CSV table of C-alpha atoms in Angstrom, one decimal:
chain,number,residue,atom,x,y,z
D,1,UNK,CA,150.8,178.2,39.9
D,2,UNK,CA,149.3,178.3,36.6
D,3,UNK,CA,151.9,177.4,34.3
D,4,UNK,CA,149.9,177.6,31.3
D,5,UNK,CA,150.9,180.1,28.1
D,6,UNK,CA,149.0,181.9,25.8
D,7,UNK,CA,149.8,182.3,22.1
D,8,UNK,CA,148.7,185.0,19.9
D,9,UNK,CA,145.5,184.6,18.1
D,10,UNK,CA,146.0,182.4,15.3
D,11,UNK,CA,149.5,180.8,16.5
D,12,UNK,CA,149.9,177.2,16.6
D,13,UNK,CA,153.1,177.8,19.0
D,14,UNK,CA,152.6,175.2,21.7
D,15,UNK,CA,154.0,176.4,25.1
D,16,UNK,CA,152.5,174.3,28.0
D,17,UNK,CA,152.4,170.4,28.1
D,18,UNK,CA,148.4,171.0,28.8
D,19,UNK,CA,148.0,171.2,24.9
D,20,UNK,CA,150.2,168.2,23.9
D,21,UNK,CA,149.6,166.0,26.7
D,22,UNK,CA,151.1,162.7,26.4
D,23,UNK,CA,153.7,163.5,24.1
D,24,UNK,CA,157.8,163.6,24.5
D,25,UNK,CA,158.5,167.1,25.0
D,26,UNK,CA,162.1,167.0,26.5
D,27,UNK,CA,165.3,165.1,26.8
D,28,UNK,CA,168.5,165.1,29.3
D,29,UNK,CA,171.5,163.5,29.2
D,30,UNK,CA,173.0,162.9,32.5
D,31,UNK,CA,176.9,163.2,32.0
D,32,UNK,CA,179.8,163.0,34.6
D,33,UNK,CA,182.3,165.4,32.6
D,34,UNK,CA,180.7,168.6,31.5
D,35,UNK,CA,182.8,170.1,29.2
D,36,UNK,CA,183.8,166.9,27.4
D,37,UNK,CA,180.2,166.3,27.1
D,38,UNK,CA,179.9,169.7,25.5
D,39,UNK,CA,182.7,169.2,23.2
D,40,UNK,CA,181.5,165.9,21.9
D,41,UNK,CA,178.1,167.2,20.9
D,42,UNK,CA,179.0,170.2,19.4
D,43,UNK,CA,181.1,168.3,17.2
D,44,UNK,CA,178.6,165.5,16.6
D,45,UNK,CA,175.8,167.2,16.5
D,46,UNK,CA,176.1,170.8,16.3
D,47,UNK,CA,175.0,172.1,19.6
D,48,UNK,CA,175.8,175.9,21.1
D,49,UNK,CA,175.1,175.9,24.9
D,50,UNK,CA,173.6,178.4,27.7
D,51,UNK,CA,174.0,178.2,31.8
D,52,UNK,CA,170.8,177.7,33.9
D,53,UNK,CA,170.0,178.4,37.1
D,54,UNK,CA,170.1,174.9,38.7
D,55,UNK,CA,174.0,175.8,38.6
D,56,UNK,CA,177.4,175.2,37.2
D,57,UNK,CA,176.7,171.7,36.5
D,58,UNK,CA,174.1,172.0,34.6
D,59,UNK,CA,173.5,173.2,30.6
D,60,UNK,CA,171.0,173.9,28.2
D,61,UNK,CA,171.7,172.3,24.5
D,62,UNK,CA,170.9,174.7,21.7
D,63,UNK,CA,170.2,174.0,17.9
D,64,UNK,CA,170.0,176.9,15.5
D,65,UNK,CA,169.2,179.1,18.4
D,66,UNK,CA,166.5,176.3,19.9
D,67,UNK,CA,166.7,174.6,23.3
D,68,UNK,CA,166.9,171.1,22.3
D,69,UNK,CA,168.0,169.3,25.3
D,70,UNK,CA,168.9,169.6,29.1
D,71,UNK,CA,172.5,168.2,30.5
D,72,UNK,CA,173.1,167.5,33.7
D,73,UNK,CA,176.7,166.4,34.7
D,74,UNK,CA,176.0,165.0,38.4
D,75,UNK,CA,175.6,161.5,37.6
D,76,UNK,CA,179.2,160.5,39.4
D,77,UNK,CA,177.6,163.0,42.2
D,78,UNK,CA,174.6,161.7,42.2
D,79,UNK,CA,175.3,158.1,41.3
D,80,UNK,CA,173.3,158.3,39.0
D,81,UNK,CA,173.9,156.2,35.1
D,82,UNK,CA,175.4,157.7,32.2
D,83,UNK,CA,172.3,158.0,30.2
D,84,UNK,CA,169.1,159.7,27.9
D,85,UNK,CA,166.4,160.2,29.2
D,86,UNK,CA,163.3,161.1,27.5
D,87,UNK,CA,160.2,163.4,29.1
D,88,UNK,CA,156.4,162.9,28.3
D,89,UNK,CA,154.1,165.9,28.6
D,90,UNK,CA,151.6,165.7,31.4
D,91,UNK,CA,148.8,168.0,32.9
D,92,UNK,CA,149.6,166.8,36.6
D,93,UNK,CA,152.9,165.1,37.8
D,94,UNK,CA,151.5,163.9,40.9
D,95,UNK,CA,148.4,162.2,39.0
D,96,UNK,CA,151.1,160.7,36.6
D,97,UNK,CA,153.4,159.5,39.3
D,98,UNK,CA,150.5,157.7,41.2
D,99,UNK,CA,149.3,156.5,38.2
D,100,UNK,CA,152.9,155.0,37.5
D,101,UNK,CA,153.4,153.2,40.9
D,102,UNK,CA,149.8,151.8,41.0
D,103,UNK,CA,150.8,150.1,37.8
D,104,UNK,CA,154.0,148.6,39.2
D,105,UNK,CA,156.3,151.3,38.2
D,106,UNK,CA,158.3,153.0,40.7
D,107,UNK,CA,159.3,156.8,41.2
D,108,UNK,CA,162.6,157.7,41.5
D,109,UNK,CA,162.9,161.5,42.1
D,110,UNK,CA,159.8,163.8,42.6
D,111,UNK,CA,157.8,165.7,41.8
D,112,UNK,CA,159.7,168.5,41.8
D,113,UNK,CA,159.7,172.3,40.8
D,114,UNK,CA,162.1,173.2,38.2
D,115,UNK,CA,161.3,176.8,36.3
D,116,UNK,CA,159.8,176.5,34.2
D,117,UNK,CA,157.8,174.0,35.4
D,118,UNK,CA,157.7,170.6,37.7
D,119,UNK,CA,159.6,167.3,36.9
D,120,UNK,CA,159.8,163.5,38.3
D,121,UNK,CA,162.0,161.0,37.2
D,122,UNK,CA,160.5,157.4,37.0
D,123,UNK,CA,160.6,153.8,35.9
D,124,UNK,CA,158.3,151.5,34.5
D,125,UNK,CA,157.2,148.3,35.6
D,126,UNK,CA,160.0,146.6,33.2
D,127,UNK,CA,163.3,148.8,34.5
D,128,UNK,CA,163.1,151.4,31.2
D,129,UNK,CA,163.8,155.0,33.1
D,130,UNK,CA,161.7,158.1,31.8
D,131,UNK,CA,160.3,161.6,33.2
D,132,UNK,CA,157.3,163.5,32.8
D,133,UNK,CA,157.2,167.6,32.4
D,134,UNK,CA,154.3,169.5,33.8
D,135,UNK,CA,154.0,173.2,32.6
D,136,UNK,CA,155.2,175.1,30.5
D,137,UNK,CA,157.8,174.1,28.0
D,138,UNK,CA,161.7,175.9,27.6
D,139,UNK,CA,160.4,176.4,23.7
D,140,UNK,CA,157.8,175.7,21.4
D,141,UNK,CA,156.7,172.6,21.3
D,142,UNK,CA,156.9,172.1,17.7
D,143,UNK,CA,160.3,174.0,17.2
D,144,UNK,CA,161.9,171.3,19.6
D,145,UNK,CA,160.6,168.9,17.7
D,146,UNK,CA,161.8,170.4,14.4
D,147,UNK,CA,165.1,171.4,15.6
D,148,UNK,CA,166.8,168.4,16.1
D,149,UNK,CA,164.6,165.1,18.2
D,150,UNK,CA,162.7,163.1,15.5
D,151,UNK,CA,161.2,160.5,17.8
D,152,UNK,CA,161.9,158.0,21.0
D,153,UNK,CA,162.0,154.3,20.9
D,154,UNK,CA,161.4,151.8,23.5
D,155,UNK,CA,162.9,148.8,23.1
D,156,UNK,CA,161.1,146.7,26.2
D,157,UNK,CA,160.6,142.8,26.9
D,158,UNK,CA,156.6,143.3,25.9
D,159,UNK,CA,155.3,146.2,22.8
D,160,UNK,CA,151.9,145.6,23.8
D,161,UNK,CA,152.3,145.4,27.2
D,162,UNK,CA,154.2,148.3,27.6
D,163,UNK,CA,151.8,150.5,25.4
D,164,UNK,CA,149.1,149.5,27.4
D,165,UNK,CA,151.1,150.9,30.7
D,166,UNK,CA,152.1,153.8,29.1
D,167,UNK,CA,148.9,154.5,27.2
D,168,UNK,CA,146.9,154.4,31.3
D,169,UNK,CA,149.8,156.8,32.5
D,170,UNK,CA,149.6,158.9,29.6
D,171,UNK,CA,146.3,158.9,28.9
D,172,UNK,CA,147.7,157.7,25.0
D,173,UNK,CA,143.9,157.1,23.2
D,174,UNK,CA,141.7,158.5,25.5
D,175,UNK,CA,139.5,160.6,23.1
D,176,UNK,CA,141.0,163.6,25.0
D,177,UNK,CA,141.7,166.7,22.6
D,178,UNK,CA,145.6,166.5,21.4
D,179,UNK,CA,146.1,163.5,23.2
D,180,UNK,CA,148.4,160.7,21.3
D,181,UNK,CA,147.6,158.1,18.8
D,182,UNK,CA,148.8,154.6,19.1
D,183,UNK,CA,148.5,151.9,16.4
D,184,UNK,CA,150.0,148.8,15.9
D,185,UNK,CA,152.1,148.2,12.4
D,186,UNK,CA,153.5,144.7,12.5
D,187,UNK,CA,155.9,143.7,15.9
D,188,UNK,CA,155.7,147.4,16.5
D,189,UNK,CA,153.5,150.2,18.7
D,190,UNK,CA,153.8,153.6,16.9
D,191,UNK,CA,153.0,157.0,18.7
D,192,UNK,CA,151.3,159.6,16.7
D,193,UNK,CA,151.1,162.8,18.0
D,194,UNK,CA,149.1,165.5,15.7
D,195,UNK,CA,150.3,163.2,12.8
D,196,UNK,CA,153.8,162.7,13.3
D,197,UNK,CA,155.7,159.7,15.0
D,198,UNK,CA,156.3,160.5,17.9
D,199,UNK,CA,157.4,157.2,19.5
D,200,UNK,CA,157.8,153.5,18.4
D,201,UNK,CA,157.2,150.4,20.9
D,202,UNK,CA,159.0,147.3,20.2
D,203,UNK,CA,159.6,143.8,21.8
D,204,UNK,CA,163.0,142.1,22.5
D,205,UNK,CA,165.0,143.2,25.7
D,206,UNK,CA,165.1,141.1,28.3
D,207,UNK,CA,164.8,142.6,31.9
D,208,UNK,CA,168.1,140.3,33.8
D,209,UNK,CA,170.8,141.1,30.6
D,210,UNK,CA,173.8,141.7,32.0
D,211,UNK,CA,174.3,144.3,28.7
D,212,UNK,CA,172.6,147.6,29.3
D,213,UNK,CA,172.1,148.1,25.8
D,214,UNK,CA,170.0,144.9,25.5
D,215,UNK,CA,168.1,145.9,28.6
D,216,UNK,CA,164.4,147.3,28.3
D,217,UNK,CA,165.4,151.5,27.5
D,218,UNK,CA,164.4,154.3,26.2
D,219,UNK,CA,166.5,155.2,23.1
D,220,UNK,CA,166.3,159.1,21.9
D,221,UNK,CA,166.7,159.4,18.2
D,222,UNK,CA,168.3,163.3,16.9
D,223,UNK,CA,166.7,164.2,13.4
D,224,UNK,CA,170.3,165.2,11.4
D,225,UNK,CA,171.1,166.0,7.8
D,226,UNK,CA,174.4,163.5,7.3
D,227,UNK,CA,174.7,160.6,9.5
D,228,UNK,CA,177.9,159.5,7.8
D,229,UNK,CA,179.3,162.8,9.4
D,230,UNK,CA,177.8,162.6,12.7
D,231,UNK,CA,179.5,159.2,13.1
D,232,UNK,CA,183.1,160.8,11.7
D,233,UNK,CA,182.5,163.0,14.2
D,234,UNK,CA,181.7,160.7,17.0
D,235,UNK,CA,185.0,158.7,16.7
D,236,UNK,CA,187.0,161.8,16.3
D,237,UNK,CA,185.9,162.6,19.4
D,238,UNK,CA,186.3,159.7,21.7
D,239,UNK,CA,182.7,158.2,21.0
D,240,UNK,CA,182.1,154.8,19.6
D,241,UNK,CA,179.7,153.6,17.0
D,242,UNK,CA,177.9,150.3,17.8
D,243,UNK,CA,176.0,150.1,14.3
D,244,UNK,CA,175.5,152.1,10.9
D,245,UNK,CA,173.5,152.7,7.9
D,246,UNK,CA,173.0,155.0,5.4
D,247,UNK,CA,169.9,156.7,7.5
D,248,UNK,CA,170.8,156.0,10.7
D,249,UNK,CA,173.6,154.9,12.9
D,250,UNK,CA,173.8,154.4,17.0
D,251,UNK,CA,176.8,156.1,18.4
D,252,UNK,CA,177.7,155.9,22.5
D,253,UNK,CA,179.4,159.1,23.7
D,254,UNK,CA,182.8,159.1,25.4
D,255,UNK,CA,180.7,158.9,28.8
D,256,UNK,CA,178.7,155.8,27.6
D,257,UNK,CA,175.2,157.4,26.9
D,258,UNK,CA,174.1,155.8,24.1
D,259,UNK,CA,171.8,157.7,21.0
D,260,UNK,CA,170.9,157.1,17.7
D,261,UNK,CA,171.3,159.5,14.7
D,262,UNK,CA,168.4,159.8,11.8
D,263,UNK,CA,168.4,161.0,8.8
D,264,UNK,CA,165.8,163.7,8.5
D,265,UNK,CA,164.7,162.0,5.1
D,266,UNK,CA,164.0,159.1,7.3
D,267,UNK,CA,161.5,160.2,9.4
């Protein structure tokens, strides 16, 4: 199956994860209640929501209109954790998930085809769980990434390390056309992908912490316009905050997925 789109002469629209390879292009949250997870980020962060055809359990998260993020409330079915999970774009999952377990990484689920297009869900060599997306994307690339994500961290017992994993997998550097740029600014790797920060690397979680939170993750970060309200919101709501700032602030929602809130002037 060809899952490649074509835009109209002279668009930039980006539809298929061919033309951004490399890059995050999605996120889920898998959830155990779906209506209080629906409840909690329409309050925090804004979000209107539509069915999909995986089923009742399952939800896309719309901003302004704009598929932001997919939901999937099976993780007491599945046993599965309560958690964010972030997707890179890839030409081929099964060279990706190859590529992944010869590197010491394991695969978890897949590949698999989901319309509109194929999925695996996997784990690098340090424990931090992430997916890749083959095919075309639910939107345009770049109205996802205006609508509401502004970038992923990693926070992982080795930056370089892990870059240099990722970057393999990826193909981060390679001199292909639209693939990612990585440089290194202080402790830290940053992601660039057609200019913008994509992703940031750093060093510090240890892989035996009995705290999840302090554990090598991935941590999604939403682009809003007041943090001060998203973190009202979040305790009104049954959430918790675990830090704060002016421009950003980490919230946990009543399930325990934790995220992190930016302001859009931050980026």
């Amino acid at each position: 199956m060809n899952h490649d789109t074509t835009s109209p002469a002279g668009a930039n629209s980006v539809f298929s994860t061919h033309s951004v390879s490399g890059a995050p292009c999605w996120v889920t949250l898998t959830s155990r209640d779906l209506k209080a997870t629906e409840e909690f980020y329409s309050a925090v962060l804004g979000w209107q929501w539509r069915p999909t055809r995986l089923g009742d359990h399952f939800r896309i998260a719309l901003a302004d209109g704009a598929p932001v993020a997919g939901i999937a409330a099976v993780a007491a079915m599945w046993q599965m954790a309560v958690a964010w999970t972030p997707y890179f774009a890839v030409t081929s999952a099964n060279e990706a998930v190859f590529r992944v377990q010869e590197r010491g990484g394991t695969a978890a689920v897949g590949p698999l085809s989901i319309p509109p297009g194929r999925v695996a869900l996997l784990a690098d060599r340090d424990g931090a769980t992430f997916g890749v997306w083959e095919g075309k994307l639910f939107t345009d690339w770049e109205t996802w990434r205006r609508a509401q994500p502004a970038f992923i961290r990693l926070h992982t017992r080795d930056a370089f390390d892990a870059a240099i994993f990722y970057g393999e997998v990826l193909d981060w550097a390679s001199g292909r056309p639209g693939c990612c740029e990585v440089q290194y600014e202080g402790d830290e790797v940053v992601l660039r992908s057609q200019g913008d920060v994509v992703a940031r690397i750093e060093s510090g979680a240890l892989e035996a912490a009995p705290d999840p939170t302090i554990r090598p993750h991935w941590q999604v970060h939403f682009a809003v316009d007041d943090v001060a309200a998203c973190v009202r919101a979040a305790e009104l709501h049954g959430g918790s905050v675990l830090s704060k700032g002016s421009d950003e602030a980490v919230l946990r929602d009543p399930d325990g997925a934790q995220f992190t809130v930016t302001a859009r002037r931050g980026r």
